[in-house]
CSV table of C-alpha atoms and ligand atoms in Angstrom, one decimal:
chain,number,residue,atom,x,y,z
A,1,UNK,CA,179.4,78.2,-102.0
A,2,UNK,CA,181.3,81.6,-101.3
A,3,UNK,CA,178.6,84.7,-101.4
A,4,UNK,CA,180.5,87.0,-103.1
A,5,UNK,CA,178.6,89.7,-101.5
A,6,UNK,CA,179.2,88.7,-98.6
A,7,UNK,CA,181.1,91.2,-96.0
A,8,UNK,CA,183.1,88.1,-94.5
A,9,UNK,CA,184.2,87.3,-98.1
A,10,UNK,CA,185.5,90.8,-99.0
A,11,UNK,CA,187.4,90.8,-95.3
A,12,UNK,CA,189.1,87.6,-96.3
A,13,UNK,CA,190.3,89.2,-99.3
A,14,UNK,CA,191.5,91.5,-97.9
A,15,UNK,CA,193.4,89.8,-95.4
A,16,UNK,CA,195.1,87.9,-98.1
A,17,UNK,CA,196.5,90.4,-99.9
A,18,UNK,CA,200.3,91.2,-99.5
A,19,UNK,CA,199.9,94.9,-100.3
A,20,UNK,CA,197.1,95.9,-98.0
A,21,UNK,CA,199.5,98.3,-95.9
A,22,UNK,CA,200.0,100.8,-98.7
A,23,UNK,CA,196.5,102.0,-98.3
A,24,UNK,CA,197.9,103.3,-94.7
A,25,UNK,CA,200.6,105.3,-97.4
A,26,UNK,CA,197.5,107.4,-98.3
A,27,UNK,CA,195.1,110.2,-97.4
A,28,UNK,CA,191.3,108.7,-98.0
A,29,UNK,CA,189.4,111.4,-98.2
A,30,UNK,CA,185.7,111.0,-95.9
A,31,UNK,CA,182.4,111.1,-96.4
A,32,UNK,CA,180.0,111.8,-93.0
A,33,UNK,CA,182.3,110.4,-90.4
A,34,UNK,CA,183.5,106.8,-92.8
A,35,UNK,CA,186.1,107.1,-95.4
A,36,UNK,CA,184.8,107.7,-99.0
A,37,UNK,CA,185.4,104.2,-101.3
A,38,UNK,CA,187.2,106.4,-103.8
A,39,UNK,CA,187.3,104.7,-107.2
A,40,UNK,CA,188.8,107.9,-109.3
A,41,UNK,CA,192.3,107.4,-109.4
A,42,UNK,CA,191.7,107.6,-112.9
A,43,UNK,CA,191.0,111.0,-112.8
A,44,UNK,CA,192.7,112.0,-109.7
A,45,UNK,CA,194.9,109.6,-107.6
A,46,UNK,CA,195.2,110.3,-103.5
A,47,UNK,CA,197.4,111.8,-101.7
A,48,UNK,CA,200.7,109.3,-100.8
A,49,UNK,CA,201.1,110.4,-96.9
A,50,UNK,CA,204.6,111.0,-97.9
A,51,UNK,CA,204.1,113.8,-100.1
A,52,UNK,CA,203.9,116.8,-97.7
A,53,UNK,CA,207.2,115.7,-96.4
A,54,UNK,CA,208.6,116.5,-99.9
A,55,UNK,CA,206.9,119.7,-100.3
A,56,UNK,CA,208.3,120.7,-96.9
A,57,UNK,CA,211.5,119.7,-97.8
A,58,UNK,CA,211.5,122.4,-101.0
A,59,UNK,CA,209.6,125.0,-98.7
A,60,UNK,CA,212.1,124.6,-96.1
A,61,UNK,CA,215.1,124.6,-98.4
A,62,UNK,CA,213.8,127.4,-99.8
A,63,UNK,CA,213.1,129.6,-96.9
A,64,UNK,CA,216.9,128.9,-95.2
A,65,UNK,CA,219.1,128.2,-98.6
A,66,UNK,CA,217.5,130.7,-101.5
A,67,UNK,CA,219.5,130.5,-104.2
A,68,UNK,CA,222.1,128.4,-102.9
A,69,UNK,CA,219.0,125.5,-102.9
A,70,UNK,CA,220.2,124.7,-106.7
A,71,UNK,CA,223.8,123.6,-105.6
A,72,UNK,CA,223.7,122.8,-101.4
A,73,UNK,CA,222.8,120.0,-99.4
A,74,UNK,CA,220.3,117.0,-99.7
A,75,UNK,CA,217.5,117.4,-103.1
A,76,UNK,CA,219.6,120.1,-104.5
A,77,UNK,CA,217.2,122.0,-106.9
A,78,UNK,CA,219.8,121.9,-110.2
A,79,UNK,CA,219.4,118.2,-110.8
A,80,UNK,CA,216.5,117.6,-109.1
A,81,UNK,CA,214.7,115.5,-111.4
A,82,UNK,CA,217.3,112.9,-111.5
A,83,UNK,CA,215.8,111.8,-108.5
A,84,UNK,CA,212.7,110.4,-110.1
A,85,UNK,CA,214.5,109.6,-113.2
A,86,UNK,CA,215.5,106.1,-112.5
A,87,UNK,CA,212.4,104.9,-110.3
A,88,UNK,CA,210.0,106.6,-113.3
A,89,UNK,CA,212.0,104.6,-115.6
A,90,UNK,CA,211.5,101.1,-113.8
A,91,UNK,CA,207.3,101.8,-113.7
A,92,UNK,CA,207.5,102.3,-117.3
A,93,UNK,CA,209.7,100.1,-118.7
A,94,UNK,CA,212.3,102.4,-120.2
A,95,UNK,CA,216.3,102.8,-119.6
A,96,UNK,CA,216.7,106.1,-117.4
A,97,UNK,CA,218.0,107.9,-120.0
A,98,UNK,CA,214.7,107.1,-122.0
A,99,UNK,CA,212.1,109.2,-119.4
A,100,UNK,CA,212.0,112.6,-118.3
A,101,UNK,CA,209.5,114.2,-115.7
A,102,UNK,CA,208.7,117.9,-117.4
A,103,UNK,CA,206.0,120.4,-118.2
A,104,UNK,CA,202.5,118.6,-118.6
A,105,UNK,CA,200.8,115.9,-120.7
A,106,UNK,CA,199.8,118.3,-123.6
A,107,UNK,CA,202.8,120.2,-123.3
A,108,UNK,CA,205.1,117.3,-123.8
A,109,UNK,CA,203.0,116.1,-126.9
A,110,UNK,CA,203.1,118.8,-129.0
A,111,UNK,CA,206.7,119.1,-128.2
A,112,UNK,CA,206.9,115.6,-129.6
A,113,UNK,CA,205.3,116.0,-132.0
A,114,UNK,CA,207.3,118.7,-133.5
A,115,UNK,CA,210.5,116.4,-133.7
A,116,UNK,CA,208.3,113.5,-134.6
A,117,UNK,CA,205.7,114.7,-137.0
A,118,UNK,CA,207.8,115.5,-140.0
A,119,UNK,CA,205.1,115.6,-143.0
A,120,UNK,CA,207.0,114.6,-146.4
A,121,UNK,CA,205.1,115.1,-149.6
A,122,UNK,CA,204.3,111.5,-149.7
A,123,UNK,CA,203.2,111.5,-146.0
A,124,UNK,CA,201.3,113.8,-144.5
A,125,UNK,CA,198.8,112.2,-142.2
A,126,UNK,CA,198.6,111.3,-138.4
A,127,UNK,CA,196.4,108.3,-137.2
A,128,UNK,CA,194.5,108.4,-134.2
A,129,UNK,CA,191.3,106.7,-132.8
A,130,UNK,CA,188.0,108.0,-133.1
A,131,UNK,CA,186.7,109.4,-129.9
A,132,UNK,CA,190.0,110.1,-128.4
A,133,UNK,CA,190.9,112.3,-125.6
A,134,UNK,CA,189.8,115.9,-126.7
A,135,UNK,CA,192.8,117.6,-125.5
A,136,UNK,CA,195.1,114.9,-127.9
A,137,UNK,CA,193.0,115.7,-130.9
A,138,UNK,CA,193.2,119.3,-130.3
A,139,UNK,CA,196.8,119.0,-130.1
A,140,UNK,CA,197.4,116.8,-133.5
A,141,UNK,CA,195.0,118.8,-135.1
A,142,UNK,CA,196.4,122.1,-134.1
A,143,UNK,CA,200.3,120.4,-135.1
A,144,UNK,CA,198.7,119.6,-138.6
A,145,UNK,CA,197.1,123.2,-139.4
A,146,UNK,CA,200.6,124.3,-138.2
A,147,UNK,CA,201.8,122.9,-141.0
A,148,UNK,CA,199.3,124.0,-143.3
A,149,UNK,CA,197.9,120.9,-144.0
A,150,UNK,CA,193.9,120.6,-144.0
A,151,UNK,CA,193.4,118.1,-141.2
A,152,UNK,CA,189.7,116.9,-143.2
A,153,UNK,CA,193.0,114.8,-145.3
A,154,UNK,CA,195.4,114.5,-143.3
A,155,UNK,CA,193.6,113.7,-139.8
A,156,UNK,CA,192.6,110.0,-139.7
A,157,UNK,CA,190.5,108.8,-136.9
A,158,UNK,CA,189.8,104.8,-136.8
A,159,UNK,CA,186.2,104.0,-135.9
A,160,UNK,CA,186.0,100.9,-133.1
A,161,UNK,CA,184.9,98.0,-134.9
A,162,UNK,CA,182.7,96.4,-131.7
A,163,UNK,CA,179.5,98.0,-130.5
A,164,UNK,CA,180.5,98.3,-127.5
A,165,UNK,CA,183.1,101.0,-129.0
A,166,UNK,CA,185.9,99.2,-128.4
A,167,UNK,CA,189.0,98.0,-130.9
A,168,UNK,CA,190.2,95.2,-132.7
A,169,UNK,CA,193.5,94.3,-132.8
A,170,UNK,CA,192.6,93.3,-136.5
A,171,UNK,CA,190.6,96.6,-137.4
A,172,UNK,CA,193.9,98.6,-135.9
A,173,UNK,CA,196.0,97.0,-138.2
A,174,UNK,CA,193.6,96.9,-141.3
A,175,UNK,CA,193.6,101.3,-140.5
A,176,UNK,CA,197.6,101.2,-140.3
A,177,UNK,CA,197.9,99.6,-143.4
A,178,UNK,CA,195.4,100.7,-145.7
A,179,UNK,CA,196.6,104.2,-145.1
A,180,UNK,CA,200.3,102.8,-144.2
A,181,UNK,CA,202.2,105.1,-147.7
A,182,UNK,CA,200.8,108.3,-146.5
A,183,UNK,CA,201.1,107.4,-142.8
A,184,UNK,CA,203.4,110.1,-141.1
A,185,UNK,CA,202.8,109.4,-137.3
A,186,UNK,CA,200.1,106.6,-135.5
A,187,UNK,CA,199.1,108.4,-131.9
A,188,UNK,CA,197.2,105.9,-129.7
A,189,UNK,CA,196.2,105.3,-126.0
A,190,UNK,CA,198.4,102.9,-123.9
A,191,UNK,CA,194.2,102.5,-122.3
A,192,UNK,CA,191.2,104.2,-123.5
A,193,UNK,CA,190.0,107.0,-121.2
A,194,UNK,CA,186.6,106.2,-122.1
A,195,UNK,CA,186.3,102.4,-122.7
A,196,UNK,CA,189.2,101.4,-120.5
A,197,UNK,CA,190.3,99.0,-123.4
A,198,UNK,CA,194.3,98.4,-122.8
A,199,UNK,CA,196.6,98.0,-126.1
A,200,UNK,CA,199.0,96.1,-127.1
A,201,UNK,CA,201.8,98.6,-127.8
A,202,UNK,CA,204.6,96.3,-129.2
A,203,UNK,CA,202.1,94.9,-131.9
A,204,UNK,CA,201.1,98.3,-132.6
A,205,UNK,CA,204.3,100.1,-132.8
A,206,UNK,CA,205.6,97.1,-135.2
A,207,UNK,CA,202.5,97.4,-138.0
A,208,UNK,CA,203.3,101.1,-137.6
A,209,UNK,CA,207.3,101.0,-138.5
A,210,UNK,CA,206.4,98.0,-140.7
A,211,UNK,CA,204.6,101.1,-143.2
A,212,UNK,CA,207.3,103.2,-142.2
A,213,UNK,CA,205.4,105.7,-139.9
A,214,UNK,CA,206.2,106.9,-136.6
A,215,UNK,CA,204.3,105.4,-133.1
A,216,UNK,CA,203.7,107.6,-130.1
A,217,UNK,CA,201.9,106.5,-127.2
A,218,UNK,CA,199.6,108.8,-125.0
A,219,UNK,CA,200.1,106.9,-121.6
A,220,UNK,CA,197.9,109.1,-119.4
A,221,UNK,CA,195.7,106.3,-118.0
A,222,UNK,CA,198.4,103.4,-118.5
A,223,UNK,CA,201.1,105.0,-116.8
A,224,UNK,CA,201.2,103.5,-113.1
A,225,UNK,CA,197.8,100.8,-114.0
A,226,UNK,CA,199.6,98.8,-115.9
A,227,UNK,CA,203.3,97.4,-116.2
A,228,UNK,CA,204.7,98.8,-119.4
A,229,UNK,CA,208.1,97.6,-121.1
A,230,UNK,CA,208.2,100.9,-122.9
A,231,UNK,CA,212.1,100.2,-124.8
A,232,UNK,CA,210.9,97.0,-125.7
A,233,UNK,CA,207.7,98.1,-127.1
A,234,UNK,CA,209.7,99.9,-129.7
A,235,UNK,CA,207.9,103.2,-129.5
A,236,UNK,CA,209.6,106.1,-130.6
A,237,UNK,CA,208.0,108.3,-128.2
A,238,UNK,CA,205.1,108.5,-125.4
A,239,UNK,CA,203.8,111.0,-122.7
A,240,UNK,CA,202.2,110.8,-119.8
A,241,UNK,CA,200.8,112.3,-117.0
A,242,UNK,CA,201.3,111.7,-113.3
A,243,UNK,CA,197.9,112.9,-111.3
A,244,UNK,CA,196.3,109.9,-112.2
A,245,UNK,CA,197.4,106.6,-111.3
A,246,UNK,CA,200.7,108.0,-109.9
A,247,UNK,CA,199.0,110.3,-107.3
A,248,UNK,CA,201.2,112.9,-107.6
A,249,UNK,CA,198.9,116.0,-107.0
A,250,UNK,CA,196.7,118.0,-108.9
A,251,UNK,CA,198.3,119.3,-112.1
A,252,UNK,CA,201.5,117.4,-111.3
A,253,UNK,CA,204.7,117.3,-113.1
A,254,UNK,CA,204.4,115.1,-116.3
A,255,UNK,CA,206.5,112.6,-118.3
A,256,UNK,CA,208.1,111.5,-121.8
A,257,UNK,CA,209.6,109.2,-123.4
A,258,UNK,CA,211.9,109.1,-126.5
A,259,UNK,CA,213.5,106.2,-127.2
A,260,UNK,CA,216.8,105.0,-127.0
A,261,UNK,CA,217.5,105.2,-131.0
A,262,UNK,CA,216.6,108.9,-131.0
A,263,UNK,CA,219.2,109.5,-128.5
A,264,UNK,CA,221.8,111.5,-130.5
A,265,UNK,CA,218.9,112.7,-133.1
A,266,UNK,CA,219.2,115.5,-135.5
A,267,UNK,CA,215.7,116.2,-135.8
A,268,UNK,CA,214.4,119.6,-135.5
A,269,UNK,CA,213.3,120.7,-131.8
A,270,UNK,CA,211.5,123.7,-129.8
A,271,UNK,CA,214.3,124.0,-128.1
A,272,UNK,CA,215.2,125.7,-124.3
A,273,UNK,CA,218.2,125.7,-122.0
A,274,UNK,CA,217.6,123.2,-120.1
A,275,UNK,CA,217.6,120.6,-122.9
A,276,UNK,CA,221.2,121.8,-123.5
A,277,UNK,CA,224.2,119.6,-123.3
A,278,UNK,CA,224.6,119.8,-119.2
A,279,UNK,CA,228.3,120.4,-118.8
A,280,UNK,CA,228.5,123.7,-121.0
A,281,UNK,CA,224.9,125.0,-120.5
A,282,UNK,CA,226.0,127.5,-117.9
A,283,UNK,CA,228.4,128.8,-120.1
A,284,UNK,CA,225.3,130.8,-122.1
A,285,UNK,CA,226.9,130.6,-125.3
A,286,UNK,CA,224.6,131.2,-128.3
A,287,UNK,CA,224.1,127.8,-130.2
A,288,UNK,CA,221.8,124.8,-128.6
A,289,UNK,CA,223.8,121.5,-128.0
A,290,UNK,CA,221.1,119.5,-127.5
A,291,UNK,CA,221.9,117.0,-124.6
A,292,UNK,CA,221.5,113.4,-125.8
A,293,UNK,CA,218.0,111.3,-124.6
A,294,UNK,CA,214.9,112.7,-123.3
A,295,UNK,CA,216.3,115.2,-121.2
A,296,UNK,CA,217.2,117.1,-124.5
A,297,UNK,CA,213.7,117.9,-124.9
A,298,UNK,CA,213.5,120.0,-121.9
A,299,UNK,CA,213.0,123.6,-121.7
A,300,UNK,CA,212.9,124.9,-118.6
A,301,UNK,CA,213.8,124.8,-114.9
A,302,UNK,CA,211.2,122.1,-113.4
A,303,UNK,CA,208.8,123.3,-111.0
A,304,UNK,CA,210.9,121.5,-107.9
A,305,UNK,CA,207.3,122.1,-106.3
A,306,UNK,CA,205.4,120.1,-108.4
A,307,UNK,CA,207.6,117.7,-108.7
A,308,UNK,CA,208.1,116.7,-105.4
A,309,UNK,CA,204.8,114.5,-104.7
A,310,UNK,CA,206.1,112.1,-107.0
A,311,UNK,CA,209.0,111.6,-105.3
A,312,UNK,CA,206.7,109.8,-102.3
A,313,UNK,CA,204.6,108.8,-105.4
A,314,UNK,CA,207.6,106.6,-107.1
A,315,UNK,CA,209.0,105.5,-103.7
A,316,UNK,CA,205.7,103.1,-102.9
A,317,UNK,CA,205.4,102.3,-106.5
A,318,UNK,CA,209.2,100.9,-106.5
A,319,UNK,CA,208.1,98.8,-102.7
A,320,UNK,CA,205.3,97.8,-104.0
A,321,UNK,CA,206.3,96.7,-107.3
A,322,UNK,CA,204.6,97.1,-110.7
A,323,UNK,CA,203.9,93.0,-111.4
A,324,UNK,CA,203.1,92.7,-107.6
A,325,UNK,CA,200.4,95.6,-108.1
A,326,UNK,CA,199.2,94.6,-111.5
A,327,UNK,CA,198.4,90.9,-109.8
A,328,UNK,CA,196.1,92.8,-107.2
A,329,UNK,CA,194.2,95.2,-109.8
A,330,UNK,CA,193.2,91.9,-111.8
A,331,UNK,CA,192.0,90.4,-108.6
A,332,UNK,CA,190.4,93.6,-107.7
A,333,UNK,CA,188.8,94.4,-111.0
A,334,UNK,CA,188.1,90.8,-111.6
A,335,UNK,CA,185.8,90.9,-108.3
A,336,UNK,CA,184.3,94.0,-109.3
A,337,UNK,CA,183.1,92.0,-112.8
A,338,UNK,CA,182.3,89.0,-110.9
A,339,UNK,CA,179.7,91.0,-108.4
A,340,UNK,CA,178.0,92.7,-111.7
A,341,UNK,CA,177.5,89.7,-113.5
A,342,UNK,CA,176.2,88.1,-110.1
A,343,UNK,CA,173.8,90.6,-109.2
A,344,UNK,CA,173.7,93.7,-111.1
A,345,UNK,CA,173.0,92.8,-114.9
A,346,UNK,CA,169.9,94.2,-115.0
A,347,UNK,CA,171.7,98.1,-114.4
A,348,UNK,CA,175.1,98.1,-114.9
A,349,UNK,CA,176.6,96.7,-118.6
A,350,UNK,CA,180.3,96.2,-118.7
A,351,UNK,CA,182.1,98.1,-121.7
A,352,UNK,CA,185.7,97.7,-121.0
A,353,UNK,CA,186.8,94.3,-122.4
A,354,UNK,CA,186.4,91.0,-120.1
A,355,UNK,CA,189.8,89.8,-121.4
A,356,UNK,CA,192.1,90.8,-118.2
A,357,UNK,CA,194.7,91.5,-121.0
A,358,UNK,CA,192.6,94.2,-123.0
A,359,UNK,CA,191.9,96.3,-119.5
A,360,UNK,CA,193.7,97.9,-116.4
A,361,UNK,CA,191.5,98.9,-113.3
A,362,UNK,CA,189.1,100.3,-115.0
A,363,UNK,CA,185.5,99.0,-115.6
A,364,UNK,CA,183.6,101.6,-117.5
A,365,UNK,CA,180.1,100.8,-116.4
A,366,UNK,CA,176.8,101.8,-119.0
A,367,UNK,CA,173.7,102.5,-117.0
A,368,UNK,CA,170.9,100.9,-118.1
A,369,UNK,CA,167.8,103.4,-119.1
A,370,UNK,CA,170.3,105.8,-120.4
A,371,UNK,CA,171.0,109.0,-118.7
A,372,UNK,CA,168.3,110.2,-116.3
A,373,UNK,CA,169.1,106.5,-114.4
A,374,UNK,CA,172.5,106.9,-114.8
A,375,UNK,CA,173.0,110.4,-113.2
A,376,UNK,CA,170.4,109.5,-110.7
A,377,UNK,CA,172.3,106.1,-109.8
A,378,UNK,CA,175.4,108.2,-109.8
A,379,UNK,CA,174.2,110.9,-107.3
A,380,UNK,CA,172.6,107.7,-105.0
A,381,UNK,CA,176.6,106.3,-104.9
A,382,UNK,CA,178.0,110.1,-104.0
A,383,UNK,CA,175.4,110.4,-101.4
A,384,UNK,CA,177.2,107.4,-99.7
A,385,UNK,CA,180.5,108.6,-100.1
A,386,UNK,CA,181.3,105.9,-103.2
A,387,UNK,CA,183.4,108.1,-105.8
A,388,UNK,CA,183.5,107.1,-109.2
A,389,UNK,CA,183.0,109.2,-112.6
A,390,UNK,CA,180.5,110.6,-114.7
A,391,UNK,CA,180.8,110.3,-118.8
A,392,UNK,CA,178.3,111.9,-120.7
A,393,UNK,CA,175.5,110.2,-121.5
A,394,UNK,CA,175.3,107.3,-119.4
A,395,UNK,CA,178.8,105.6,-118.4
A,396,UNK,CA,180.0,105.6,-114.8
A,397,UNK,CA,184.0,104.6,-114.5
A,398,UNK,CA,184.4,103.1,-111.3
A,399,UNK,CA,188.8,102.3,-111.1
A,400,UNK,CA,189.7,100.3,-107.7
A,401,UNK,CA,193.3,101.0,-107.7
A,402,UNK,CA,195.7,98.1,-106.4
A,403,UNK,CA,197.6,100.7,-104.0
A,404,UNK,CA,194.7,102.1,-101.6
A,405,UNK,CA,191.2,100.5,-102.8
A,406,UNK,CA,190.4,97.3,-101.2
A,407,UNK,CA,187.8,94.5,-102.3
A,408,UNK,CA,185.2,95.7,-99.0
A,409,UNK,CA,185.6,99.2,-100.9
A,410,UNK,CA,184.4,97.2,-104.3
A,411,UNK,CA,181.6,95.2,-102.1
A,412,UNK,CA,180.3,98.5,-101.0
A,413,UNK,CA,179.8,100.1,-104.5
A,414,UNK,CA,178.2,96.5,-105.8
A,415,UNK,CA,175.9,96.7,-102.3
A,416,UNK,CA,174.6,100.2,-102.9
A,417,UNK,CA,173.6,99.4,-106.4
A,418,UNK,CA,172.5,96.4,-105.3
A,419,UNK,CA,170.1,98.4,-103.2
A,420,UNK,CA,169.3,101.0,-105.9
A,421,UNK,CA,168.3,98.2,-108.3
A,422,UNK,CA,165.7,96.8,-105.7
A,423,UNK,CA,164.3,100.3,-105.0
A,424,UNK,CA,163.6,100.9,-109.0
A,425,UNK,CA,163.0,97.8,-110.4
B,501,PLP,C1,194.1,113.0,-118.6
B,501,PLP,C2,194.5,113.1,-120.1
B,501,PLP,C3,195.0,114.3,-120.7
B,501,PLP,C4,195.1,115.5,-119.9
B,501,PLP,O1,196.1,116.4,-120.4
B,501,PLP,P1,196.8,117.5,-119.5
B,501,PLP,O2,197.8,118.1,-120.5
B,501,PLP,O3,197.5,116.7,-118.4
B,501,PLP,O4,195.8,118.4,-119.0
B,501,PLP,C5,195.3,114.2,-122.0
B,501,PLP,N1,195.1,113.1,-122.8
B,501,PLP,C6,194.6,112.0,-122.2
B,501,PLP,C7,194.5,110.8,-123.1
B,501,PLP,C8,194.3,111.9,-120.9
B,501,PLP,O5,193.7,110.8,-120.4
């Protein structure tokens, strides 16, 4: 029998896997003189190697072209982010007129949500799930009081239906359609931050047009973990961020989505000169032309600076390949389950669903003993340079990422709780 603990075992993993040279792409950051077995590209991907070179490139353009940087030469500023468009477009699943990089996560929601939240008498409310993402609820309820509407009636949150707080496809749908007349807009996770439960976006966005409401998708830890066919899924709109799973820096540029049939749509807008209609735009005439797909959503000149890591960012995601990737992370995540239910039962509990097809990377892992063990098995991982993260009171989300982590990175976070356990029985 294989030991799956085993350092030979790992090693031969590793030697069989077809994308073990893009962890060579990436800065790993190191702990005493080793590098660190970083598992927080859910929080905070790496550094691509690739990404200075981008930076330089604006910094460099900058210093010898000034202005003349938005019209001259290679990565002219003006249309810069057409040069992610297309490649951002594949790793989601969209047509590139579809996707835009702009502004931030948050940002680009409420921005959304003002063309896509349009309360009627009959339908005021917004769906969400309980526990979400604190800067999402802030944002629909902020977009409801905007309205004037008391969010204690018009703010639905759907309670997880298994203990481990995870959803049902069936309890999601029961919540759509009991509340389907006065639905106005369903907001859900492509994964759950906390859980790591993954959706199915299509089935959701389907129940949700079915009572006549509006889907958007908050993609922040899907984006880049798992493929997504974004157009197919029907959604009308989604955003996203791009310092997670895309490694593209802290704070990085984010993205949006609006599909395909809101192209050409008359609904109302914050609007800015950059979402204007591009051929007349520099004309700087009075009235906003909006310029049709995503792109008419944008208000501003883009950072060129923050977008440029995810220029190297979306060049190894289009070599590597999004199905190639995914085929990894379920290898990768699936050892990191098989090594806890081997050996580590007795500390770790597995919340994110064991069905490959409800999960990305992510295992969110509940210490057993509650918090005092967990924070203390936390600080005995960071000690040896294993990275994962913290949620209060006693989960630890460990995320092996198919790009850089490897399956001796997962052996050595299973080995050092392995230890741990046998030091506090
Ligand atoms: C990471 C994350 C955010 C962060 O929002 P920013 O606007 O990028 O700061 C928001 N929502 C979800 C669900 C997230 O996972």
């Amino acid at each position: 029998m294989t030991d799956l603990f085993s350092d030979d075992h790992a090693r031969a993993l590793d030697d069989a896997d077809p994308l073990r040279s893009f962890r060579d792409e990436f800065l790993i950051p190191r702990h005493g003189g080793a590098e660190q077995a970083y598992f927080c590209g859910n929080s905070l991907g790496l550094q691509p190697r690739g990404a200075r070179a981008h930076v330089d490139e604006v910094l460099d353009k900058w210093a010898t072209e000034a202005v003349e940087g938005h019209f001259t030469g290679q990565a002219q500023w003006m249309p810069y982010h057409e040069l992610v468009r297309d490649s951002l477009a594949a790793v989601v699943g969209a047509q590139p007129s579809e996707v835009v990089a702009m502004n931030s996560l948050t940002a680009n929601l409420h921005l959304l949500m003002v063309s896509f939240y349009q309360p009627t008498i009959e339908r005021t409310a917004i769906l969400i799930e309980a526990g979400s993402f604190p800067s999402d609820r802030y944002a629909v309820e902020s977009q409801l009081k905007y309205r004037g509407l008391p969010p204690e009636h018009t703010l639905i949150e759907v309670q997880p239906d298994n203990t481990d707080g995870t959803f049902s496809m069936a309890a999601i749908e029961r919540a759509i359609r009991e509340n389907g007349k006065r639905l106005a807009l369903v907001l859900w996770p492509g994964v759950q931050y906390r859980t790591g439960q993954a959706f199915d976006l299509k089935e959701i966005a389907r129940i949700t047009h079915d009572v006549g409401a509006i889907a958007g998708f908050d993609l922040a830890h899907a984006v880049g973990n798992l493929p997504l066919q974004l157009h197919d899924s029907g959604a009308d709109f989604a955003v996203w961020c791009h310092y997670k799973y895309m490694n593209s820096g802290p704070g990085a540029v984010a993205g949006a989505f609006v599909h395909e049939r809101h192209a050409r749509t008359d609904r109302p807008r914050f609007a800015g000169w950059w979402g204007h209609e591009q051929s007349t735009r520099f004309r700087m005439g009075p009235d906003f032309v909006p310029t049709p797909g995503a792109d008419g959503w944008q208000l501003s000149n883009p950072p060129i600076l923050g977008l440029a890591p995810l220029r190297a960012s979306l060049d190894l995601f289009a070599r590597a390949g999004m199905d190639a990737l995914r085929l990894k992370s379920e290898r990768l995540t699936g050892y990191l389950e098989s090594l806890i239910r081997a050996r580590l039962s007795e500390t770790l509990q597995i919340v994110t669903p064991t069905d490959p097809a409800q999960r990305g990377c992510q295992l969110s892992l509940r210490v057993t003993g509650g918090r005092e063990q967990g924070r203390a098995l936390f600080e005995h991982l960071g000690a040896q340079g294993i990275v994962g993260d913290w949620r209060e009171p006693d989960v630890i989300r460990i995320s092996p990422t198919p790009l850089y982590n490897t399956h001796a990175d997962v052996l050595r976070f299973a080995q050092a709780v392995e230890h741990w356990q046998d030091a506090n029985p």
